């Protein structure tokens, strides 16, 4: 990320570097693409629900689990939060949270496509690959204004809110739900193809 590039420029080891540039991390935009997820919605009995999604390999405090639990306790009856990834065994999840411990890449792409909005509550991201994957699947993102998060959410791809402002994250997510995902789908996909496509970045 450009954020990480700026951090590197401040390191003594790179102080006399003649040339430094950012080449973004890449994603497979053929796998992470806009897909018909109506069958998955039906399988999970979520046809009439407004879906927020968040993904991490391992959920812990620094990844923003506390933010997500705070939001989950304030969901409306028609709202659901899908949480993908391993969570601490003693975590008490509100009933409006659907926890999926593990999925493969193809299944993950289906969940991204199914969600109406993706929440990125982490404060510490050197890139934020799950954010880019969600955007590539046409799903808008709400993230904190911290580290590399903001540069991954392009114009028309969601919202950036002040770090640790849980109210703002929930409010912006609901604004996206109100507008509807269709307003964001094309800008998200176009931004992902322009910024994160694997072939373009391999060439770079």
C-alpha positions as a printed Julia matrix, in Angstrom:
204×3 Matrix{Float64}:
   0.0     0.0     0.0
   1.0     3.63   -0.33
   0.65    3.92    3.45
   3.28    1.19    3.9
   5.52    2.87    1.32
   5.49    6.06    3.39
   6.37    4.07    6.52
   9.29    2.47    4.67
  10.58    5.84    3.51
  10.99    6.83    7.17
  13.11    3.78    7.98
  16.88    4.42    8.25
  17.7     1.4     6.07
  15.88    3.01    3.1
  16.92    6.62    3.72
  19.35    6.69    0.77
  17.27    4.59   -1.6
  17.41    5.94   -5.15
  13.93    4.73   -6.07
  10.91    3.43   -4.15
   7.39    2.84   -5.42
   4.19    1.07   -4.41
   2.89   -1.96   -6.25
  -0.38   -2.9    -4.61
  -1.06   -6.39   -3.38
  -3.09   -8.32   -5.94
  -6.26  -10.37   -5.93
  -7.66  -12.92   -8.34
 -10.5   -10.93   -9.91
 -11.64  -14.03  -11.81
 -12.44  -15.8    -8.54
 -13.53  -12.72   -6.63
 -16.14  -11.42   -9.02
 -19.79  -10.38   -8.97
 -21.85  -13.57   -8.7
 -25.46  -14.64   -8.31
 -25.73  -15.57   -4.63
 -29.5   -16.04   -4.45
 -29.11  -19.78   -3.86
 -26.84  -19.16   -0.87
 -29.29  -16.64    0.57
 -32.07  -19.2     0.25
 -29.95  -21.98    1.78
 -29.23  -19.77    4.81
 -32.84  -18.48    5.04
 -31.7   -14.89    4.56
 -33.81  -13.9     1.56
 -35.49  -10.97    3.31
 -32.5    -9.8     5.39
 -30.06   -6.92    5.0
 -26.62   -8.45    5.29
 -23.41   -7.03    6.74
 -20.28   -9.16    6.36
 -16.83   -9.16    7.93
 -13.93  -11.58    7.31
 -10.66  -12.44    9.06
  -8.64  -15.63    9.34
  -8.54  -15.24   13.14
 -10.76  -12.77   14.96
  -9.15  -10.93   17.84
  -9.28   -7.49   19.43
  -6.75   -5.89   17.06
  -8.83   -7.06   14.1
 -11.86   -5.21   15.47
 -13.93   -8.01   16.97
 -15.11   -5.66   19.75
 -16.46   -3.23   17.14
 -18.38   -5.99   15.39
 -19.9    -7.3    18.62
 -20.94   -3.76   19.55
 -22.63   -3.37   16.15
 -24.23   -6.83   16.38
 -25.95   -5.93   19.64
 -27.61   -2.96   17.9
 -28.89   -4.65   14.76
 -32.49   -4.2    13.68
 -34.71   -7.28   13.24
 -34.21   -7.23    9.46
 -30.41   -6.92    9.73
 -27.86   -9.71   10.07
 -24.08   -9.78   10.54
 -22.14  -12.65    8.96
 -18.78  -13.24   10.61
 -16.31  -15.49    8.76
 -13.17  -16.75   10.5
 -12.02  -18.33   13.74
 -13.19  -16.63   16.94
 -12.1   -17.11   20.58
 -14.02  -20.06   22.09
 -15.5   -17.99   24.93
 -16.99  -15.33   22.63
 -20.71  -14.78   23.16
 -22.32  -13.99   19.81
 -25.67  -12.18   19.62
 -28.39  -14.2    17.92
 -28.33  -11.95   14.85
 -24.77  -13.02   14.06
 -24.17  -15.93   11.7
 -20.68  -17.35   12.34
 -18.94  -19.31    9.58
 -15.59  -20.66   10.89
 -13.96  -21.49    7.56
 -14.65  -21.34    3.82
 -12.66  -21.94    0.65
 -11.99  -19.16   -1.9
 -14.98  -19.94   -4.11
 -17.34  -20.03   -1.12
 -15.85  -16.81    0.21
 -16.55  -15.09   -3.12
 -20.18  -16.18   -2.8
 -20.43  -14.61    0.65
 -18.87  -11.37   -0.58
 -21.38  -11.25   -3.45
 -24.29  -12.04   -1.13
 -23.5    -9.29    1.4
 -25.04   -5.85    1.05
 -22.12   -4.15    2.81
 -18.69   -5.25    4.04
 -17.37   -3.99    7.4
 -13.61   -3.57    7.92
 -13.12   -2.73   11.64
  -9.36   -3.36   11.77
  -7.02   -0.5    12.67
  -3.86   -2.25   11.46
  -3.77   -3.13    7.78
  -0.69   -2.97    5.56
  -3.05   -3.57    2.62
  -6.38   -5.18    3.53
  -6.86   -8.06    1.11
 -10.36   -8.99    2.3
 -11.43   -5.4     1.66
 -10.15   -5.56   -1.92
 -11.81   -8.97   -2.43
 -15.17   -7.64   -1.24
 -14.93   -4.63   -3.56
 -14.0    -6.92   -6.46
 -17.24   -8.81   -5.81
 -19.18   -5.55   -6.14
 -19.76   -5.07   -2.41
 -19.28   -1.63   -0.84
 -17.07   -1.29    2.25
 -17.14    0.75    5.45
 -13.71    0.99    7.07
 -11.84    2.98    9.69
  -9.57    5.85    8.66
  -6.43    4.06    9.78
  -3.23    2.68    8.16
  -3.85    1.41    4.59
  -7.63    1.06    4.9
  -8.75    4.29    3.18
  -6.77    3.83   -0.04
  -8.42    0.44   -0.71
 -11.92    1.97   -0.69
 -12.09    3.9    -3.96
 -14.6     6.51   -5.13
 -18.13    5.13   -5.03
 -16.95    2.01   -3.18
 -18.28    2.76    0.3
 -17.26    5.0     3.19
 -14.31    5.77    5.46
 -15.16    6.74    9.05
 -13.02    8.07   11.92
 -10.95    5.4    13.66
 -12.79    3.64   16.5
 -16.05    5.51   15.83
 -18.39    2.53   16.06
 -21.5     4.69   15.74
 -20.21    6.13   12.47
 -19.43    2.67   11.09
 -22.95    1.44   11.84
 -24.55    4.63   10.53
 -22.61    4.52    7.25
 -23.44    0.83    6.81
 -27.12    1.66    7.2
 -26.83    4.52    4.72
 -25.46    2.02    2.19
 -28.28   -0.42    2.98
 -30.76    2.39    2.44
 -29.31    3.38   -0.94
 -29.04   -0.21   -2.1
 -26.09   -2.23   -3.3
 -26.9    -1.63   -6.97
 -25.6     1.94   -6.63
 -22.15    0.62   -5.66
 -21.72   -2.61   -7.62
 -20.24   -1.23  -10.85
 -17.93    1.39   -9.26
 -16.6    -1.3    -6.89
 -15.89   -3.79   -9.65
 -14.29   -1.2   -11.92
 -12.04    0.08   -9.14
 -10.91   -3.46   -8.26
 -10.06   -4.25  -11.88
  -8.13   -1.01  -12.26
  -6.2    -1.24   -8.98
  -5.86   -4.87   -7.86
  -6.11   -7.19  -10.88
  -3.42   -9.87  -10.62
  -2.29   -9.79  -14.29
  -1.79   -6.03  -14.29
   0.17   -6.13  -11.03
   2.27   -9.14  -12.06
   3.32   -7.15  -15.14
   4.12   -4.13  -13.0
